[in-house]
Every structure is written in structure tokens, then in C-alpha cells.
Amino acid sequence: MQKFELFVDVVWTILEIAPMLVMGWLAFILVFGLIKRKALVKAFSDYKNRFAIIVCAHNEEKAIGSLLSSLGDLDYDKDKYHVYVICDHCTDKTAEIAGSYPFVTVMERNEGPTTGKGVVLSWGLPRILKMTEKDSCDAFVFFDADNVAKADFLTEMSKKMNQGNDIIQGNRLGGRPYNTYVTKWYTLYWASYTTYFSYAREKLNLSAFLTGTGFVVKRDLIEKEGWDTSTITEDVEYSIQNCIKGRRVAFCISAICFDEQPSELKVMMNQLSRWTTGSYQILNKYFYSIIRSKNERFLQKLDSLMFLLMGPCSWLSAIITALNMLIILWKLPLYACLPAVILGVVGLMTMYIAVYGAARYNKIESEGMFFALLTFPLFTFAYMICSIKTCFKPSTTWVKIEHKSLDRAQV
């Protein structure tokens, strides 16, 4: 009996410590990334890179016009970029609308599965490589059909490329209109993510992660290795693949694009379930590859592994904390829980301040955001519930999110 109790104690202690190590590491990176001064990195040249902009679209006739109009208004030499819209199994007027823009080439894909962007890129990139000469394209830019780009997006990305970066994630922010509290939660989430996760890692010379849209990959890299992803979160998978090879994803906070966010709770839960499922798929597929990879970026590998472990460790930590509280209540007087309650309140207030600060830093309008900020813990709770659910029941089916159009006045 004593041996069994000892075994239970050891297992419980491990379950308590492991999530704390992961969350502690992430908090450490966040804090030191914030307080570290941004290094002044000089560009190797003022060369203006040439870009092929790729847009994957499936029945996006309502949204794609705003994106293409914003791309037509970029303050970049018009002969140094061209847009390729890959219409994937489209049955509406997406191809017709895209073809009406003189700087757009429309490609129609009607064969193969409609399982997400990964398979579309695997189909389209080799064809675009054949269509473009090396001296006419230095890098590929990836957007979603529901995006709107700021006028200086390519200018800022070109500067970042000239600093020696091959893969660059731009500053993806939630765009107006902020129709519902779900939309506002997403807007606060992306402002926090880009500031505290991506920008903190950029300042520490660690790798950010691609977030699905608004990013650049150098042509030579695509030409040499192609695009070979199989999970439903192809952006994170591609980031991990390059981390294993010793590369990093740079982050350009000044290259801003806006992304239309879901407005319904059901759509939000479906999307979060796909994100968490993808994280588990990647963790299962690349865990040993990350550990065994031989490159000099040890801290980057460690940080990437901690990022993948963040989902399961967050809900495991929450469950263990709740159980410990129940044990304390069962064995000790009520006032014994006071330190834990105080710690919880401090943590909640810290989150409110951090999310508000990220929104202000990214110039997110505060009008109508107060209640969304107040209820933002519900978004994080929903994320955790999806992470628990998909750990046991993955969500692998791609479901299209219906888009409308972003307000271009904000760019």
C-alpha cells in the first residue's frame, strides 16, 4: 500500500511540474522579449525584391475584391509584383472577379480533394514556379482571400528580406467590422499573439510561427524543397519543418495585414478545434524529429517544442490546479484557499492589462471593446475546452468559413 501511495505521489508530482516548466518557459520568453530593446539591424542593401503574391480561394466572391483592391493600391513598384489567385473548386464568381484585375493571373483547380490550403499550395506552387522566371520573382507572398493589406506591406517585407531573412511572418491583425463579441475576442487574441508571442521571439532572435496568412517565403527555398505539408495547420507545420532544418521564421511587426474574423460561436469552436487538432498532429509527427535534429539553434528547438506542448499543458495544469483546490477544501479550512484565490485574481488582472496593452499597441480602436475585454477569459476557456476535446476526438474535417468583406478604410 505504501509503495502504491509513493507511486501515486511521484506521478502526481510529475504531472504538476511538467506543465509548470512549459508555461514557465513561455512566460520567461514573453517577459524577456518585452523588456529587450529592439536591435537595429541594417539591411544588406536597398534592393526592391520582386514578389509573386499567392491567394488561395474557395468561393470567395464576397471578400476577394477588397483584398485585390488593397493589393492594387500598394505603394510598391507595379512591375515588381504580380498576383496569382488559385480558385479551388470555385462554383461562384471568384475567378471572374479576380480576372477583372489587370495584375492578377487566375488559376483554377478542379481536381483533387478540398481539404484545406496545404493541398492547394502543393498543387499551385510548382505551376507558378514554371510560370515565373527567377529574375522576375524573388519571393512568394501568401494571403487569404478575406485579407486587406496595408499600403506599405511589401515595402516593409522587402526591407526585412534585405536583412537576410528567408521566411517572414507579417503582423496579422483582426479587421473591422467587429460585428460580435466573437469577432472582438479574435481581434484581441491576434493583437496579443503578435505582440507577446511573435514580436517577443523576433527580438530574442528565436523563431516565430507562420499564422496562415500575410507571410513571405523566399523563392529559392520553395524551388529547392517545395511545399510538403499534410496536417490541417499547414502554416505551423511548415514552420516546424524549417525549425528542424535550423532556419527561423522572422517576424515583421511593421508589415500589417488585416484578416476577417469569425462572428459566430459555433464557427469559432470549429476553428479552434481545427487549430488544436493540428497542433496535436504536428506534435505527434515531429516530436522526435525536433529532439534529434542536429543544428546550432538549440534554444529555438526547445522553444518550438514548448510551443507545441503549450496546448495540452495548459489544460492539464488547469485540471490539476482544480483538483488540488478540491483536496485543500476537503482537508483544510476554507481560509487555506485564500493564497490560491489571491494568485488567481492577480493572474486575471495581469491578463486584462496585457490584452489591453496589446490592443493599444496595435492601435485597435477601444470603442465597443470593453465588454469583450472583460469577457476575454471565456475565449481562453473555449480554447482550452477545444484542446481537451481534440486530444481525444480530433477535428480533421475542413469546414469553409463564410466571408463577407473587410472595411478598407482602416488601411
Coordinates of C-alpha atoms in Angstrom, one line a residue:
M1 CA 0.0 0.0 0.0
Q2 CA 2.8 2.4 0.9
K3 CA 4.6 1.6 -2.4
F4 CA 1.4 2.4 -4.3
E5 CA 0.9 5.7 -2.5
L6 CA 4.5 6.6 -3.2
F7 CA 3.9 5.8 -6.9
V8 CA 0.8 8.0 -7.0
D9 CA 2.7 10.8 -5.3
V10 CA 5.6 10.6 -7.8
V11 CA 3.2 10.5 -10.8
W12 CA 1.2 13.4 -9.4
T13 CA 4.3 15.5 -8.8
I14 CA 5.5 14.9 -12.4
L15 CA 2.1 15.9 -13.6
E16 CA 2.3 19.1 -11.6
I17 CA 5.8 20.0 -12.5
A18 CA 5.8 19.3 -16.3
P19 CA 3.1 21.8 -17.2
M20 CA 4.8 24.4 -14.9
L21 CA 8.1 24.0 -16.7
V22 CA 6.4 24.5 -20.1
M23 CA 4.3 27.5 -19.0
G24 CA 7.2 28.9 -17.1
W25 CA 9.4 28.8 -20.2
L26 CA 6.8 30.6 -22.3
A27 CA 6.3 33.3 -19.6
F28 CA 10.1 33.7 -19.4
I29 CA 10.4 34.3 -23.2
L30 CA 7.4 36.7 -23.1
V31 CA 8.9 38.8 -20.3
F32 CA 12.5 39.0 -21.6
G33 CA 11.2 39.5 -25.2
L34 CA 9.2 42.5 -24.0
I35 CA 12.0 44.2 -22.0
K36 CA 14.7 43.6 -24.5
R37 CA 15.4 46.5 -26.7
K38 CA 14.8 46.0 -30.4
A39 CA 18.2 45.5 -32.1
L40 CA 18.9 47.8 -35.0
V41 CA 19.6 45.5 -37.9
K42 CA 21.0 47.1 -41.0
A43 CA 19.8 45.9 -44.4
F44 CA 22.4 44.5 -46.7
S45 CA 21.0 46.7 -49.5
D46 CA 18.1 48.8 -50.5
Y47 CA 17.2 46.3 -53.3
K48 CA 13.5 46.2 -54.0
N49 CA 12.5 42.5 -54.1
R50 CA 10.1 41.1 -56.7
F51 CA 7.1 39.3 -55.4
A52 CA 4.6 36.7 -56.6
I53 CA 1.5 37.1 -54.4
I54 CA -0.5 33.9 -53.9
V55 CA -4.1 33.8 -52.8
C56 CA -5.9 30.5 -52.2
A57 CA -9.7 31.0 -52.6
H58 CA -12.7 28.8 -52.5
N59 CA -16.0 30.6 -53.3
E60 CA -14.8 34.0 -52.1
E61 CA -16.7 36.3 -54.4
K62 CA -17.9 38.5 -51.5
A63 CA -14.5 39.0 -50.0
I64 CA -11.8 38.8 -52.6
G65 CA -12.5 42.3 -54.2
S66 CA -11.4 44.1 -51.0
L67 CA -8.1 42.2 -50.9
L68 CA -7.3 42.7 -54.6
S69 CA -8.1 46.4 -54.4
S70 CA -5.8 46.8 -51.5
L71 CA -3.0 44.9 -53.4
G72 CA -3.6 47.2 -56.4
D73 CA -3.1 50.2 -54.1
L74 CA 0.2 49.0 -52.6
D75 CA 2.9 51.7 -52.6
Y76 CA 5.3 49.4 -54.4
D77 CA 6.5 49.4 -58.0
K78 CA 3.7 47.8 -60.0
D79 CA 6.3 45.9 -62.2
K80 CA 7.8 44.2 -59.1
Y81 CA 4.8 42.2 -58.0
H82 CA 2.1 40.1 -59.6
V83 CA -0.9 38.3 -58.0
Y84 CA -1.9 34.6 -58.6
V85 CA -5.3 33.6 -57.4
I86 CA -5.8 29.9 -57.1
C87 CA -9.5 29.2 -57.4
D88 CA -10.0 25.9 -55.6
H89 CA -13.2 24.2 -56.8
C90 CA -15.0 27.5 -57.1
T91 CA -18.6 27.5 -58.2
D92 CA -19.3 31.2 -57.8
K93 CA -17.8 34.4 -59.4
T94 CA -14.5 34.3 -57.6
A95 CA -12.5 33.6 -60.8
E96 CA -14.4 36.2 -62.8
I97 CA -13.9 38.9 -60.2
A98 CA -10.2 38.1 -59.8
G99 CA -9.7 38.0 -63.6
S100 CA -11.0 41.6 -63.9
Y101 CA -7.9 43.0 -62.2
P102 CA -5.0 43.5 -64.7
F103 CA -2.3 42.5 -62.3
V104 CA -3.9 39.1 -61.5
T105 CA -3.5 35.7 -63.1
V106 CA -6.3 33.2 -62.3
M107 CA -5.5 29.5 -61.8
E108 CA -8.5 27.1 -61.5
R109 CA -8.1 23.8 -59.6
N110 CA -11.0 21.4 -60.0
E111 CA -9.3 18.1 -59.3
G112 CA -8.2 16.6 -56.0
P113 CA -9.7 17.0 -52.5
T114 CA -10.9 20.2 -50.8
T115 CA -9.1 19.5 -47.5
G116 CA -7.6 22.9 -46.9
K117 CA -4.8 25.2 -48.1
G118 CA -1.9 22.8 -47.8
V119 CA -3.0 20.6 -50.8
V120 CA -3.9 23.8 -52.8
L121 CA -0.4 25.2 -52.3
S122 CA 1.2 21.8 -53.1
W123 CA -0.8 21.9 -56.4
G124 CA -0.3 25.6 -57.3
L125 CA 3.3 26.4 -56.3
P126 CA 5.0 24.1 -58.8
R127 CA 2.9 25.5 -61.6
I128 CA 3.6 29.1 -60.5
L129 CA 7.3 28.3 -60.4
K130 CA 7.1 27.2 -64.0
M131 CA 5.2 30.3 -65.0
T132 CA 7.7 32.7 -63.4
E133 CA 11.3 33.3 -64.2
K134 CA 13.9 33.6 -61.4
D135 CA 14.7 37.2 -62.5
S136 CA 11.1 38.2 -62.1
C137 CA 10.3 36.7 -58.7
D138 CA 12.5 36.7 -55.6
A139 CA 9.9 35.5 -53.1
F140 CA 6.3 34.4 -52.6
V141 CA 3.8 36.3 -50.5
F142 CA 0.8 34.4 -49.2
F143 CA -2.6 35.9 -48.4
D144 CA -6.1 34.6 -47.7
A145 CA -9.0 35.9 -49.8
D146 CA -10.6 37.7 -46.8
N147 CA -7.5 39.9 -46.0
V148 CA -6.7 43.5 -46.6
A149 CA -3.1 44.7 -46.8
K150 CA -1.7 48.0 -45.7
A151 CA -0.2 50.0 -48.5
D152 CA 3.4 49.6 -47.2
F153 CA 3.2 45.8 -46.7
L154 CA 5.6 44.8 -49.5
T155 CA 7.9 47.7 -48.7
E156 CA 8.3 46.6 -45.2
M157 CA 8.7 42.9 -46.2
S158 CA 11.3 43.8 -48.8
K159 CA 13.4 45.6 -46.1
K160 CA 13.1 42.6 -43.8
M161 CA 14.2 40.3 -46.6
N162 CA 17.2 42.5 -47.2
Q163 CA 18.3 41.8 -43.6
G164 CA 18.9 38.2 -44.6
N165 CA 15.5 36.6 -43.7
D166 CA 14.2 33.8 -45.9
I167 CA 10.8 33.3 -44.1
I168 CA 8.9 36.2 -42.7
Q169 CA 5.5 36.4 -40.9
G170 CA 3.8 39.8 -41.1
N171 CA 1.7 41.4 -38.4
R172 CA -1.7 39.7 -38.8
L173 CA -4.5 41.7 -37.1
G174 CA -8.2 41.3 -36.8
G175 CA -10.1 43.6 -39.1
R176 CA -13.3 45.6 -39.0
P177 CA -16.2 45.3 -38.8
Y178 CA -16.2 44.0 -35.3
N179 CA -19.6 42.5 -35.6
T180 CA -20.0 40.4 -32.5
Y181 CA -18.1 39.6 -29.3
V182 CA -16.6 36.6 -31.0
T183 CA -15.1 38.9 -33.6
K184 CA -13.8 41.2 -30.9
W185 CA -12.3 38.3 -28.9
Y186 CA -10.4 37.2 -32.0
T187 CA -9.2 40.8 -32.6
L188 CA -7.9 40.9 -29.0
Y189 CA -6.3 37.5 -29.4
W190 CA -4.4 38.3 -32.6
A191 CA -3.2 41.6 -31.1
S192 CA -1.9 39.7 -28.1
Y193 CA -0.4 36.9 -30.1
T194 CA 1.6 39.1 -32.5
T195 CA 2.9 41.3 -29.7
Y196 CA 3.7 38.8 -26.9
F197 CA 4.5 35.7 -28.9
S198 CA 5.8 36.7 -32.3
Y199 CA 7.4 40.1 -31.6
A200 CA 9.0 38.8 -28.3
R201 CA 10.7 36.0 -30.2
E202 CA 11.8 38.3 -33.0
K203 CA 13.6 40.5 -30.5
L204 CA 15.3 37.4 -28.9
N205 CA 16.3 36.0 -32.4
L206 CA 14.1 33.0 -31.9
S207 CA 11.6 31.7 -34.4
A208 CA 8.1 33.0 -34.7
F209 CA 5.4 30.8 -36.3
L210 CA 3.5 31.3 -39.6
T211 CA -0.1 32.1 -38.9
G212 CA -1.7 31.1 -42.2
T213 CA -1.6 34.4 -44.0
G214 CA 0.4 37.6 -44.5
F215 CA 3.8 35.8 -44.8
V216 CA 6.7 35.7 -47.2
V217 CA 8.9 32.7 -48.3
K218 CA 12.0 33.2 -50.5
R219 CA 11.6 31.6 -53.9
D220 CA 14.9 29.7 -53.7
L221 CA 13.5 27.8 -50.6
I222 CA 10.3 26.9 -52.4
E223 CA 12.2 25.9 -55.5
K224 CA 14.6 23.7 -53.6
E225 CA 12.2 22.0 -51.2
G226 CA 8.7 22.7 -52.4
W227 CA 5.7 22.8 -50.1
D228 CA 5.0 19.4 -48.5
T229 CA 2.6 19.6 -45.5
S230 CA 0.0 17.0 -44.5
T231 CA -1.6 18.3 -41.3
I232 CA -4.6 20.7 -41.2
T233 CA -2.5 23.5 -39.8
E234 CA 0.0 23.7 -42.7
D235 CA 1.4 27.0 -41.5
V236 CA 2.7 25.7 -38.2
E237 CA 3.8 22.5 -39.8
Y238 CA 5.9 24.4 -42.4
S239 CA 7.4 26.5 -39.5
I240 CA 8.4 23.3 -37.6
Q241 CA 9.9 21.7 -40.7
N242 CA 12.2 24.7 -41.1
C243 CA 13.0 24.8 -37.4
I244 CA 14.2 21.2 -37.7
K245 CA 16.5 22.3 -40.5
G246 CA 18.0 25.1 -38.5
R247 CA 16.0 28.0 -40.0
R248 CA 13.9 30.5 -38.3
V249 CA 10.7 32.4 -39.1
A250 CA 11.3 36.1 -38.7
F251 CA 8.5 38.5 -37.7
C252 CA 7.9 41.9 -39.2
I253 CA 5.7 43.9 -37.0
S254 CA 5.6 46.8 -39.4
A255 CA 4.2 44.7 -42.3
I256 CA 0.5 44.8 -41.4
C257 CA -2.5 43.0 -42.9
F258 CA -6.0 42.7 -41.6
D259 CA -7.9 39.4 -41.5
E260 CA -11.7 38.9 -41.3
Q261 CA -12.6 37.1 -38.1
P262 CA -15.5 34.6 -37.4
S263 CA -18.6 36.2 -35.9
E264 CA -20.4 33.1 -34.6
L265 CA -19.7 31.0 -31.6
K266 CA -20.2 27.7 -33.5
V267 CA -17.7 28.8 -36.2
M268 CA -15.2 29.9 -33.5
M269 CA -15.4 26.5 -31.8
N270 CA -14.9 24.7 -35.1
Q271 CA -11.9 26.8 -36.0
L272 CA -10.3 26.4 -32.5
S273 CA -10.8 22.7 -32.7
R274 CA -9.0 22.5 -36.1
W275 CA -6.1 24.6 -34.7
T276 CA -5.7 22.4 -31.6
T277 CA -6.1 19.2 -33.7
G278 CA -3.3 20.5 -36.0
S279 CA -1.1 21.1 -33.0
Y280 CA -1.5 17.5 -31.8
Q281 CA -0.9 16.2 -35.3
I282 CA 2.3 18.2 -35.6
L283 CA 3.4 17.2 -32.1
N284 CA 2.9 13.5 -32.9
K285 CA 4.6 13.8 -36.3
Y286 CA 7.6 15.9 -35.4
F287 CA 8.3 15.4 -31.7
Y288 CA 11.3 13.1 -32.2
S289 CA 12.5 14.9 -35.3
I290 CA 12.8 18.1 -33.2
I291 CA 14.7 16.4 -30.5
R292 CA 17.0 14.5 -32.8
S293 CA 17.7 17.3 -35.3
K294 CA 21.3 18.5 -35.3
N295 CA 21.6 22.2 -35.7
E296 CA 23.1 25.0 -33.7
R297 CA 19.8 26.6 -32.7
F298 CA 19.2 24.6 -29.5
L299 CA 17.1 27.3 -27.8
Q300 CA 14.9 27.7 -30.9
K301 CA 14.2 23.9 -31.0
L302 CA 13.4 24.0 -27.3
D303 CA 11.1 27.0 -27.7
S304 CA 9.3 25.4 -30.7
L305 CA 8.8 22.2 -28.7
M306 CA 7.4 24.2 -25.7
F307 CA 5.0 26.0 -28.1
L308 CA 3.6 22.7 -29.3
L309 CA 3.3 21.5 -25.7
M310 CA 1.5 24.6 -24.6
G311 CA -2.0 23.4 -25.5
P312 CA -2.0 20.1 -23.6
C313 CA 0.0 21.6 -20.7
S314 CA -2.4 24.5 -20.3
W315 CA -5.5 22.3 -19.8
L316 CA -3.5 19.7 -17.8
S317 CA -2.3 22.5 -15.5
A318 CA -5.9 23.8 -15.1
I319 CA -7.3 20.4 -14.2
I320 CA -4.5 19.7 -11.7
T321 CA -5.0 23.1 -10.1
A322 CA -8.7 22.5 -9.8
L323 CA -8.2 19.1 -8.2
N324 CA -5.6 20.5 -5.8
M325 CA -8.1 23.1 -4.7
L326 CA -10.7 20.4 -4.1
I327 CA -8.2 18.5 -2.0
I328 CA -7.4 21.6 0.0
L329 CA -11.1 22.3 0.6
W330 CA -11.6 18.7 1.7
K331 CA -8.7 18.6 4.1
L332 CA -8.2 22.2 5.3
P333 CA -10.4 25.1 6.4
L334 CA -11.8 27.5 3.8
Y335 CA -9.3 30.2 4.5
A336 CA -6.4 27.9 3.4
C337 CA -7.6 28.6 -0.2
L338 CA -7.0 32.3 0.2
P339 CA -3.5 32.4 -1.2
A340 CA -4.6 30.5 -4.3
V341 CA -7.6 32.8 -4.8
I342 CA -5.3 35.9 -4.5
L343 CA -2.9 34.3 -7.0
G344 CA -5.8 33.7 -9.4
V345 CA -7.0 37.3 -9.1
V346 CA -3.5 38.6 -9.8
G347 CA -3.2 36.4 -12.8
L348 CA -6.6 37.5 -14.1
M349 CA -5.7 41.2 -13.7
T350 CA -2.3 40.6 -15.4
M351 CA -4.1 39.1 -18.4
Y352 CA -6.5 42.0 -18.6
I353 CA -3.6 44.5 -18.5
A354 CA -1.6 42.5 -21.1
V355 CA -4.5 42.2 -23.6
Y356 CA -5.5 45.8 -23.2
G357 CA -1.8 46.8 -23.7
A358 CA -1.5 44.7 -26.9
A359 CA -4.7 46.3 -28.3
R360 CA -3.4 49.8 -27.6
Y361 CA 0.0 49.0 -29.0
N362 CA -1.6 47.7 -32.3
K363 CA -4.0 50.7 -32.4
I364 CA -7.1 48.6 -32.1
E365 CA -10.0 51.0 -31.5
S366 CA -11.3 50.8 -28.0
E367 CA -14.9 51.7 -28.8
G368 CA -17.2 48.8 -28.0
M369 CA -14.2 46.6 -26.8
F370 CA -14.6 47.0 -23.0
F371 CA -17.1 44.1 -22.6
A372 CA -15.1 42.0 -25.0
L373 CA -12.0 42.6 -22.9
L374 CA -14.0 41.8 -19.7
T375 CA -15.2 38.5 -21.1
F376 CA -12.0 37.6 -22.9
P377 CA -11.3 34.8 -20.3
L378 CA -14.3 33.0 -21.9
F379 CA -12.3 32.9 -25.2
T380 CA -9.3 31.3 -23.5
F381 CA -11.6 28.9 -21.7
A382 CA -13.2 27.9 -25.0
Y383 CA -9.7 27.4 -26.5
M384 CA -8.8 25.1 -23.6
I385 CA -12.1 23.1 -23.9
C386 CA -11.3 22.6 -27.6
S387 CA -7.8 21.4 -26.8
I388 CA -9.2 18.8 -24.3
K389 CA -11.8 17.6 -26.8
T390 CA -9.5 17.3 -29.7
C391 CA -6.9 15.4 -27.7
F392 CA -9.4 12.5 -27.6
K393 CA -11.5 13.3 -30.6
P394 CA -9.6 15.1 -33.4
S395 CA -11.4 17.6 -35.7
T396 CA -9.9 16.8 -39.1
T397 CA -12.7 17.9 -41.4
W398 CA -12.1 21.2 -43.2
V399 CA -15.2 23.4 -43.0
K400 CA -15.3 26.6 -45.0
I401 CA -15.8 29.9 -43.1
E402 CA -18.1 32.2 -45.0
H403 CA -16.5 35.6 -45.5
K404 CA -18.0 38.9 -46.4
S405 CA -15.7 41.9 -46.8
L406 CA -13.4 44.0 -44.7
D407 CA -13.6 47.7 -44.3
R408 CA -10.7 49.1 -46.4
A409 CA -11.0 52.5 -44.6
Q410 CA -8.7 51.1 -41.9
V411 CA -5.7 50.6 -44.2

